[in-house]
Short mmCIF file of C-alpha atoms in Angstrom, two decimals:
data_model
loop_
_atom_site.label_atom_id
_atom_site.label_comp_id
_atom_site.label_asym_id
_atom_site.label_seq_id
_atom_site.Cartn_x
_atom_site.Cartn_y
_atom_site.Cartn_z
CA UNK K 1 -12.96 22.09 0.27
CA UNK K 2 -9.73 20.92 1.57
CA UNK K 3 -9.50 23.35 4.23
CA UNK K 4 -12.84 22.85 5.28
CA UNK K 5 -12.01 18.92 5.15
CA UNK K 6 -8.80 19.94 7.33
CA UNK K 7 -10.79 22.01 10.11
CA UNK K 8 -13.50 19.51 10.45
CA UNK K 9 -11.61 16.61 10.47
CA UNK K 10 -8.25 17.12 12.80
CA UNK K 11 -8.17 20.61 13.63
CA UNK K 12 -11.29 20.91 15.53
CA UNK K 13 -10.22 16.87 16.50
CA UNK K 14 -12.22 16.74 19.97
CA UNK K 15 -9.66 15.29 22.39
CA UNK K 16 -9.84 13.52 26.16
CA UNK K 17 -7.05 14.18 28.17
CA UNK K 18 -5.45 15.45 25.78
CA UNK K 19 -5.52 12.51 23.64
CA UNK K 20 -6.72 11.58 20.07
CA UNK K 21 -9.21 8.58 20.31
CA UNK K 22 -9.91 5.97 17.55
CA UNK K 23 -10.94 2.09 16.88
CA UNK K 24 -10.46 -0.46 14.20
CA UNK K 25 -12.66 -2.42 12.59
CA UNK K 26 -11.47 -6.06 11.81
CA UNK K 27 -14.22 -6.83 9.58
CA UNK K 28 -14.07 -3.16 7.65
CA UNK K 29 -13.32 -4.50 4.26
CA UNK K 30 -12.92 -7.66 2.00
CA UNK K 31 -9.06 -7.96 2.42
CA UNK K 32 -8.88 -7.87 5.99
CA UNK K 33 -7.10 -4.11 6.27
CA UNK K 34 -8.67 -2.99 9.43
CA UNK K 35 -10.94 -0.04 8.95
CA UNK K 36 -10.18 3.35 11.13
CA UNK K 37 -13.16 5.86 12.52
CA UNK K 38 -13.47 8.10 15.67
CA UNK K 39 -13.88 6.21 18.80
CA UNK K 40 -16.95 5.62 20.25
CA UNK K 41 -15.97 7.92 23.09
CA UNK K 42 -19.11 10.66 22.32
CA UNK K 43 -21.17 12.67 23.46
CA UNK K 44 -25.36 14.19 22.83
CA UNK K 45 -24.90 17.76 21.69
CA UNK K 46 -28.51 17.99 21.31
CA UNK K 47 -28.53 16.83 25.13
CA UNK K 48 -31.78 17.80 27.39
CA UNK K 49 -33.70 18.61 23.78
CA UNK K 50 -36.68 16.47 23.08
CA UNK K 51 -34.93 15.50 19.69
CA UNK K 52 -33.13 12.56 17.90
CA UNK K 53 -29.67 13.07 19.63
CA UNK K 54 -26.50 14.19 17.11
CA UNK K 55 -23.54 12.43 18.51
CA UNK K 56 -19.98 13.80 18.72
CA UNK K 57 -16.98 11.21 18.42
CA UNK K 58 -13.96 12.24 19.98
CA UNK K 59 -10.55 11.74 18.13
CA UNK K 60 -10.60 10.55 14.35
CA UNK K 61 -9.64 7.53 12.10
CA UNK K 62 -6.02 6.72 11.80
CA UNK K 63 -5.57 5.18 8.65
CA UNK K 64 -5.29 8.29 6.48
CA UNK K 65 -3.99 10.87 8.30
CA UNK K 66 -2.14 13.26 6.23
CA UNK K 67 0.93 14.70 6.69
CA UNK K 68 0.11 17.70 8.66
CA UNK K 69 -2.17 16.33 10.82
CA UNK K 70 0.22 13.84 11.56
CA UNK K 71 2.95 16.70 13.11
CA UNK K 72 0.36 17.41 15.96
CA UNK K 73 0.66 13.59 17.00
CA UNK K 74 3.09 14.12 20.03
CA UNK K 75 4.84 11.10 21.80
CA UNK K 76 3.74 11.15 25.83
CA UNK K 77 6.19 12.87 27.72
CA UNK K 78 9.82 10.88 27.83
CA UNK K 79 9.45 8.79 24.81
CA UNK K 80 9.55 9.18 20.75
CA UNK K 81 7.70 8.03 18.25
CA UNK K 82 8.68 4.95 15.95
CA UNK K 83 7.01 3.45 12.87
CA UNK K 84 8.10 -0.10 11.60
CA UNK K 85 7.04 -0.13 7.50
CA UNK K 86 7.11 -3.44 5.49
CA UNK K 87 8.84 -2.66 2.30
CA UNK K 88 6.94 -2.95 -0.85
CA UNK K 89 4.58 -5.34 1.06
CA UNK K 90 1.84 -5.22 -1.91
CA UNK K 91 4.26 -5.66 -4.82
CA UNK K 92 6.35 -8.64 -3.22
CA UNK K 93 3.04 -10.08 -2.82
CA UNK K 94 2.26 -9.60 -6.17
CA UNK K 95 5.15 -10.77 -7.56
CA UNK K 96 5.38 -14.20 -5.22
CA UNK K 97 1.83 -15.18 -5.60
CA UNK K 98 1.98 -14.18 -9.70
CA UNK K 99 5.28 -16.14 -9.58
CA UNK K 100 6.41 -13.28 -11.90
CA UNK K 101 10.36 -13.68 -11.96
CA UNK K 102 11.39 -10.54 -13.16
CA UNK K 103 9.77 -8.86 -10.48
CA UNK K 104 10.92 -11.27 -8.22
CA UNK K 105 14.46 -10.68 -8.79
CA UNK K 106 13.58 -6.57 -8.62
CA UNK K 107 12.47 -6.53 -5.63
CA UNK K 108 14.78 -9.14 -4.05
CA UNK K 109 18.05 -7.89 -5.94
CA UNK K 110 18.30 -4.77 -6.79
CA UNK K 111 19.34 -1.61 -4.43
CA UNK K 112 16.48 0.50 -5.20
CA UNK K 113 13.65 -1.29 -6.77
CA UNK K 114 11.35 1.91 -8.34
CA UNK K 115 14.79 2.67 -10.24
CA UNK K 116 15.55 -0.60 -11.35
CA UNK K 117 11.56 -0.29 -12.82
CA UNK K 118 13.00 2.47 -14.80
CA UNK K 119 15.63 0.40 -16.60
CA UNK K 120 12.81 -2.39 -16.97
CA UNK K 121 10.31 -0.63 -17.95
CA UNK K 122 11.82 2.50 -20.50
CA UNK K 123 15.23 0.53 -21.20
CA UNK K 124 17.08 3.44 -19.49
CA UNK K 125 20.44 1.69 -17.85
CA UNK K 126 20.84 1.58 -14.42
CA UNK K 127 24.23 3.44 -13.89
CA UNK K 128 22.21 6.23 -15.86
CA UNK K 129 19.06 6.19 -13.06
CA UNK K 130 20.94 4.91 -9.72
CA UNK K 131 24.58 5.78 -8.36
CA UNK K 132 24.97 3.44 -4.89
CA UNK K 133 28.26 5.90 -4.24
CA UNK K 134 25.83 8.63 -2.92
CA UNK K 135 26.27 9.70 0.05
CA UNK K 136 22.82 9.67 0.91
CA UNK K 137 19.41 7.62 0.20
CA UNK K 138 18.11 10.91 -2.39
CA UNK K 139 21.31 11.49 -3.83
CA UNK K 140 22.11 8.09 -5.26
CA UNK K 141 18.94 8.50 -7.21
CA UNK K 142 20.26 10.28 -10.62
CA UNK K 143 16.43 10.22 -12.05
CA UNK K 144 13.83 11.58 -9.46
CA UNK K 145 10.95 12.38 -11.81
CA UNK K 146 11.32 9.16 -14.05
CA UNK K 147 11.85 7.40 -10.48
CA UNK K 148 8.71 8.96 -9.29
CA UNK K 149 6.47 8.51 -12.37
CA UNK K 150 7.26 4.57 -12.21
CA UNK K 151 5.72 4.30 -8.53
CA UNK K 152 2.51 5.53 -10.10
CA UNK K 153 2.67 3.33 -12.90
CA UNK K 154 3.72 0.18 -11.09
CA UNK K 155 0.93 0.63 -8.54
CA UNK K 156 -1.62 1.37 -11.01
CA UNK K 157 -0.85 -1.24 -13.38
CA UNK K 158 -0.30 -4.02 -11.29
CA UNK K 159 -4.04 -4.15 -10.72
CA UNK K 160 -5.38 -3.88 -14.06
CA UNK K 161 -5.80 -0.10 -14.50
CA UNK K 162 -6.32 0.72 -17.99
CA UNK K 163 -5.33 3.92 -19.56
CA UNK K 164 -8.10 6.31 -18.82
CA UNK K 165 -7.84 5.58 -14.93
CA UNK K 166 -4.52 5.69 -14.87
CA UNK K 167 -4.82 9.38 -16.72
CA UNK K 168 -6.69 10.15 -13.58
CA UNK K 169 -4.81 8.62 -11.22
CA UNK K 170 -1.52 10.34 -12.91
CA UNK K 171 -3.19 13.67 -13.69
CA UNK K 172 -2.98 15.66 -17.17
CA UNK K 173 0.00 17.42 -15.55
CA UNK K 174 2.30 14.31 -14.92
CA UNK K 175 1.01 12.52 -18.61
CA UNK K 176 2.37 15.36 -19.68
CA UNK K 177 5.32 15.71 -18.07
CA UNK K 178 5.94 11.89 -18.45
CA UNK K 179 6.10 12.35 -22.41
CA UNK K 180 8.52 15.40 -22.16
CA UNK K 181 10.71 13.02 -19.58
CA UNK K 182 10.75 10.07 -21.89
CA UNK K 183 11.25 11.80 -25.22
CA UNK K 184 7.69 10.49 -26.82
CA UNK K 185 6.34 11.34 -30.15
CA UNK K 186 4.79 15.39 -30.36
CA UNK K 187 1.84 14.54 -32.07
CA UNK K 188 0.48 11.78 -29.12
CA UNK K 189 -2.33 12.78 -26.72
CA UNK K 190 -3.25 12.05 -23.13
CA UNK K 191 -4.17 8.15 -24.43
CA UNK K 192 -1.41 7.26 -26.32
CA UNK K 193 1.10 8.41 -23.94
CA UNK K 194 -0.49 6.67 -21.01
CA UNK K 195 -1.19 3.51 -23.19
CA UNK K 196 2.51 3.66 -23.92
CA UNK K 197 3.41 3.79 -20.37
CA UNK K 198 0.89 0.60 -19.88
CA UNK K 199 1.89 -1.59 -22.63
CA UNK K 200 5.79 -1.15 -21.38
CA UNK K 201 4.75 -2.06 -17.72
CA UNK K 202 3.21 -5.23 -19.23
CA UNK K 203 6.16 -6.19 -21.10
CA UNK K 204 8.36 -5.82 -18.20
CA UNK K 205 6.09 -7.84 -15.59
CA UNK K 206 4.74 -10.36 -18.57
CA UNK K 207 3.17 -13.15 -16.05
CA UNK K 208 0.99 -10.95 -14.66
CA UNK K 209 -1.35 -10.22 -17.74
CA UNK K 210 1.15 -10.47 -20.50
CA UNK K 211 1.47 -8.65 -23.58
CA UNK K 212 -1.24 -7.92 -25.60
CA UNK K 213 -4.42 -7.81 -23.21
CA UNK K 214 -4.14 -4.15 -22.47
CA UNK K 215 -4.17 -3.27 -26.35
CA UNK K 216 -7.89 -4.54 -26.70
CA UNK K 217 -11.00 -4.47 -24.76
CA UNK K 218 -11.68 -6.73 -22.10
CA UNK K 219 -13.86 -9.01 -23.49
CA UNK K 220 -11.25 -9.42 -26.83
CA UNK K 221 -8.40 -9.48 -24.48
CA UNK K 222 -9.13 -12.05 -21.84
CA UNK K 223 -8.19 -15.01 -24.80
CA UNK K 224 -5.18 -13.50 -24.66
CA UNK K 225 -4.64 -13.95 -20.81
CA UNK K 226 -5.24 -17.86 -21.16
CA UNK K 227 -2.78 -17.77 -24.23
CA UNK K 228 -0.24 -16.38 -22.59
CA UNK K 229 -0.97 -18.72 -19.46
CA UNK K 230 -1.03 -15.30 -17.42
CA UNK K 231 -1.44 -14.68 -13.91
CA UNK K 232 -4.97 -12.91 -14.34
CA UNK K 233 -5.97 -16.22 -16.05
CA UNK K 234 -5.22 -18.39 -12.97
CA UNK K 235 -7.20 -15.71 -11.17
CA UNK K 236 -10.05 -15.80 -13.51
CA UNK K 237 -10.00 -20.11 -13.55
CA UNK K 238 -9.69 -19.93 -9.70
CA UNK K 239 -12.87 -17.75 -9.34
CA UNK K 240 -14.69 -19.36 -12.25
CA UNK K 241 -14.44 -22.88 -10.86
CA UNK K 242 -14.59 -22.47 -7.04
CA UNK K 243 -15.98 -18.93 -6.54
CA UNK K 244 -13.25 -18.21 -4.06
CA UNK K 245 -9.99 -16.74 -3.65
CA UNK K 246 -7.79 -18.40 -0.82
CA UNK K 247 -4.63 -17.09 0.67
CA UNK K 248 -1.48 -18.49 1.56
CA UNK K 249 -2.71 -17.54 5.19
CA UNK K 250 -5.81 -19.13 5.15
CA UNK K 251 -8.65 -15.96 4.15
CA UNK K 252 -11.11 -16.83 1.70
CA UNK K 253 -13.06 -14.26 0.14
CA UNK K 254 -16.47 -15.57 -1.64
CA UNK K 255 -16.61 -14.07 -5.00
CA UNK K 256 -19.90 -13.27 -6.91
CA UNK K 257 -18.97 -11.79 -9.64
CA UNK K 258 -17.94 -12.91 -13.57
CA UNK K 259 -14.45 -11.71 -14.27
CA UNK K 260 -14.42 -12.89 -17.24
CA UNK K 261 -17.12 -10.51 -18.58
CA UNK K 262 -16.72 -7.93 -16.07
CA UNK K 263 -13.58 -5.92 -16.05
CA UNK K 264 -14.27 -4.33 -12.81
CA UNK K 265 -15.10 -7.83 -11.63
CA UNK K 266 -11.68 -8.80 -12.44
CA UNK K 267 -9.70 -5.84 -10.97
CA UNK K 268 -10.94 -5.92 -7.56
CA UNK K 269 -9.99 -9.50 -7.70
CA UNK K 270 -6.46 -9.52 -9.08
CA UNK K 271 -6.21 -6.85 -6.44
CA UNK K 272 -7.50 -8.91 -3.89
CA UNK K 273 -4.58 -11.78 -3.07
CA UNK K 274 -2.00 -9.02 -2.85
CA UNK K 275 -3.40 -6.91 -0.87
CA UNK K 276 -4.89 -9.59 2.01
CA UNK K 277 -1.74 -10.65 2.29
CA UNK K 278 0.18 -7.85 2.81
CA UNK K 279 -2.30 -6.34 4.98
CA UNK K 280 -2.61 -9.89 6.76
CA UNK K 281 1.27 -9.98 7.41
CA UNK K 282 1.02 -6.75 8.80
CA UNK K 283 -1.90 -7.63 11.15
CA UNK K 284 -0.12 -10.82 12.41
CA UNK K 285 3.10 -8.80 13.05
CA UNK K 286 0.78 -5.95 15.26
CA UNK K 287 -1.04 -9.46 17.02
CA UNK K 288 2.81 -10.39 17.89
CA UNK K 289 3.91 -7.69 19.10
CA UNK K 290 0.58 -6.82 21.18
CA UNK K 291 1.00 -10.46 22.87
CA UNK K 292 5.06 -10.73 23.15
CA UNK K 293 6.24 -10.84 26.88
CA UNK K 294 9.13 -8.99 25.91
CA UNK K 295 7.16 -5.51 24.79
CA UNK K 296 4.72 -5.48 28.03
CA UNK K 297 6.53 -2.82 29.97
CA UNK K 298 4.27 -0.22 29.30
CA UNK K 299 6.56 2.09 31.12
CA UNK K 300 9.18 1.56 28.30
CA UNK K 301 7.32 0.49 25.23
CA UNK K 302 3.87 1.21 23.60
CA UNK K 303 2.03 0.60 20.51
CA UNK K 304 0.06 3.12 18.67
CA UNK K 305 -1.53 0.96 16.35
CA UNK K 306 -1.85 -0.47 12.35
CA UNK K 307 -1.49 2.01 9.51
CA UNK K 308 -1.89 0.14 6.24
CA UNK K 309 1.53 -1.73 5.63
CA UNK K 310 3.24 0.30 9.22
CA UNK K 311 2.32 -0.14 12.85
CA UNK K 312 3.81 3.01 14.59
CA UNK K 313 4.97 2.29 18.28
CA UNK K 314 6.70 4.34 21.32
CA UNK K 315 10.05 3.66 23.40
CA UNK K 316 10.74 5.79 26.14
CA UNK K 317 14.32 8.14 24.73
CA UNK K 318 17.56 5.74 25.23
CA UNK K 319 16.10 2.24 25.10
CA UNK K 320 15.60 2.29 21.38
CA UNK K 321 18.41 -0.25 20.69
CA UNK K 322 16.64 -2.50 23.79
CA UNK K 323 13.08 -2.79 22.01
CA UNK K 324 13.93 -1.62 18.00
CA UNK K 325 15.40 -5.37 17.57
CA UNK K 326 12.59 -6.84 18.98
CA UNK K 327 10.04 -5.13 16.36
CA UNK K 328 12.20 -6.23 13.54
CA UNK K 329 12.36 -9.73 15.06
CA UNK K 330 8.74 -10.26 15.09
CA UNK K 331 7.80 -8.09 11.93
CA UNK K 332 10.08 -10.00 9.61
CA UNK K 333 8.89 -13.85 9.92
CA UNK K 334 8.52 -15.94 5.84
CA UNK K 335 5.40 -16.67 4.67
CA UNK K 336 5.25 -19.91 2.10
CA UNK K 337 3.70 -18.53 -1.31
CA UNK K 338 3.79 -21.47 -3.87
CA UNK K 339 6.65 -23.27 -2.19
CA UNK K 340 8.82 -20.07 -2.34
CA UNK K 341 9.69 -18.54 1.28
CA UNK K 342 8.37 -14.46 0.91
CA UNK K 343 9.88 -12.18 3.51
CA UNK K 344 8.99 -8.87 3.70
CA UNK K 345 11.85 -6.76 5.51
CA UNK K 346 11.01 -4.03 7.83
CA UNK K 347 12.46 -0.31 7.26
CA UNK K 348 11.82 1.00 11.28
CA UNK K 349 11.79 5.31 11.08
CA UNK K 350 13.98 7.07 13.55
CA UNK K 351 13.04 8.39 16.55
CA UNK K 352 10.93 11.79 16.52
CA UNK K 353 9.03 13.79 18.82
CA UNK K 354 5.96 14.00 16.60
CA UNK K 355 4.46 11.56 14.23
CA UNK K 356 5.50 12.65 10.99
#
């Protein structure tokens, strides 16, 4: 099915001038992330029959293109490929709008912020999971597979997931692997080792839905968000009495559901404010840098477009240290979340000849 997903989708990619096609849609979803498709570039293949026509789209969407459809993504002729990345854009939102200070200090303090999870969240120390003498980026990570499990878990977690999804999301495989890694009890299963792995994210990130919510059901366990004056809570009280949820920036999403009774009700919305801002810092830096005066030489510098929490972008080979300060300039502007200035720093790839 994969293969078949592979062909169809960007192998047999129908190009124009040797170009992929696409467009965004601004209004594609309820946090504001623009929503890729095919371009409307297309054409009747049922031309000159007397039947309802079957269009073909040339190009595809460019929000999810994998990894080896990315390597057939060529800069034009003369230039290479860039892509500017905001840094854990979701989580610093989380953790500024949950005013959550432990995670606030993670992600503003520490050198590598998955393996300073590690020592948070299993108790690990840090000299044991990071060395900053490596000589590279991989090699000062001493923990890889406890690094890597903690992405999942943060992710996950952060937004609610409870312990069958995040069995899913994790796979058998990896719940497996994360008990043999971390030394759990032989006799647990599949739930209590991925409960395990929830309760300790909650106890390392307590503001967002403290302690003892994800040991109950929903129902039982919201009292214990308002008891613990929680993050989620605020979230619930905010929907609850106004029916929105407003951003720092100014979106306001209209919310019908009861998240009080409703778990899914609730996770889409503590999901929400992180991830319309993030996506709406991104979306004002790709606005900037589409309208600055100093990126209009389209001879020297073009923009590809917005990929989630990257916007990848061309300079022509050699002018990369003329334009590369310019990105970082305009990606990297505060944002006031509860009186707190948030930046989100920009990591900008080196220069390649293909995408990925």
């Amino acid at each position: 099915r994969e293969e078949v997903k592979a062909k169809s989708n960007y192998y047999d990619v129908l190009t124009l001038g040797g170009r992929v096609y696409y467009k965004f849609l601004a209004g594609g979803t309820e946090t504001a992330r623009l929503a890729g498709k095919a371009s409307d570039f297309a054409f009747n293949v049922r031309y000159g029959e007397a039947v309802k026509p079957e269009w073909k789209h040339y190009g595809f969407q460019l929000q999810n293109v994998p990894a080896y459809a990315k390597k057939m993504l060529l800069a034009d002729e003369g230039f290479l490929f860039y892509e500017a990345d905001k840094e854990q854009a979701e989580t610093r939102c989380t953790a500024y709008l949950a005013q959550e200070p432990n995670l606030i200090h993670r992600v503003e303090h520490e050198p590598d912020f998955h393996c300073a999870n590690v020592t948070a969240f299993f108790g690990i120390p840090f000299n044991e999971v990071y060395d900053p003498n490596g000589a590279t980026k991989d090699s000062k990570v001493l923990l890889p597979e406890i690094r890597q499990l903690t992405k999942k878990l943060n992710h996950g977690a952060s937004y609610n997931m409870a312990w069958q999804v995040l069995l899913v999301s994790m796979g058998e495989k990896n719940v497996w692997k994360a008990k043999s890694l971390l030394k759990l009890p032989r006799d647990w299963g599949l739930k209590e080792v991925t409960q395990f792995l929830i309760n300790k994210f909650c106890a390392a990130v307590p503001r967002l839905k403290g302690t003892e919510y994800a040991k109950t059901s929903h129902t039982k366990g919201v009292s214990h968000l308002f008891t613990q004056k929680t993050y989620y809570a605020e979230i619930i009280y905010e929907v609850e009495t106004t029916r929105k949820l407003v951003s720092p920036l100014g979106w306001t999403r209209y919310c019908f559901d009861h998240p009080r009774e409703n778990k899914p009700a609730l996770n889409a919305y503590v999901a929400h404010p992180s991830q319309n801002l993030s996506v709406m810092d991104v979306n004002e830096s790709l606005l900037r840098m589409y309208n600055d005066p100093r990126l209009q030489d389209f001879s020297e510098f073009r923009v590809v477009g917005q990929v989630h929490d990257s916007i990848p972008y061309q300079i022509k080979i050699g002018l990369e240290d003329k334009y590369n300060p310019v990105v970082k300039e305009l990606f990297e502007k505060p944002i006031t979340v509860h009186g707190r200035q948030m930046l989100i720093p920009v990591d900008i790839s080196r220069g390649k000849r293909s995408w990925k």
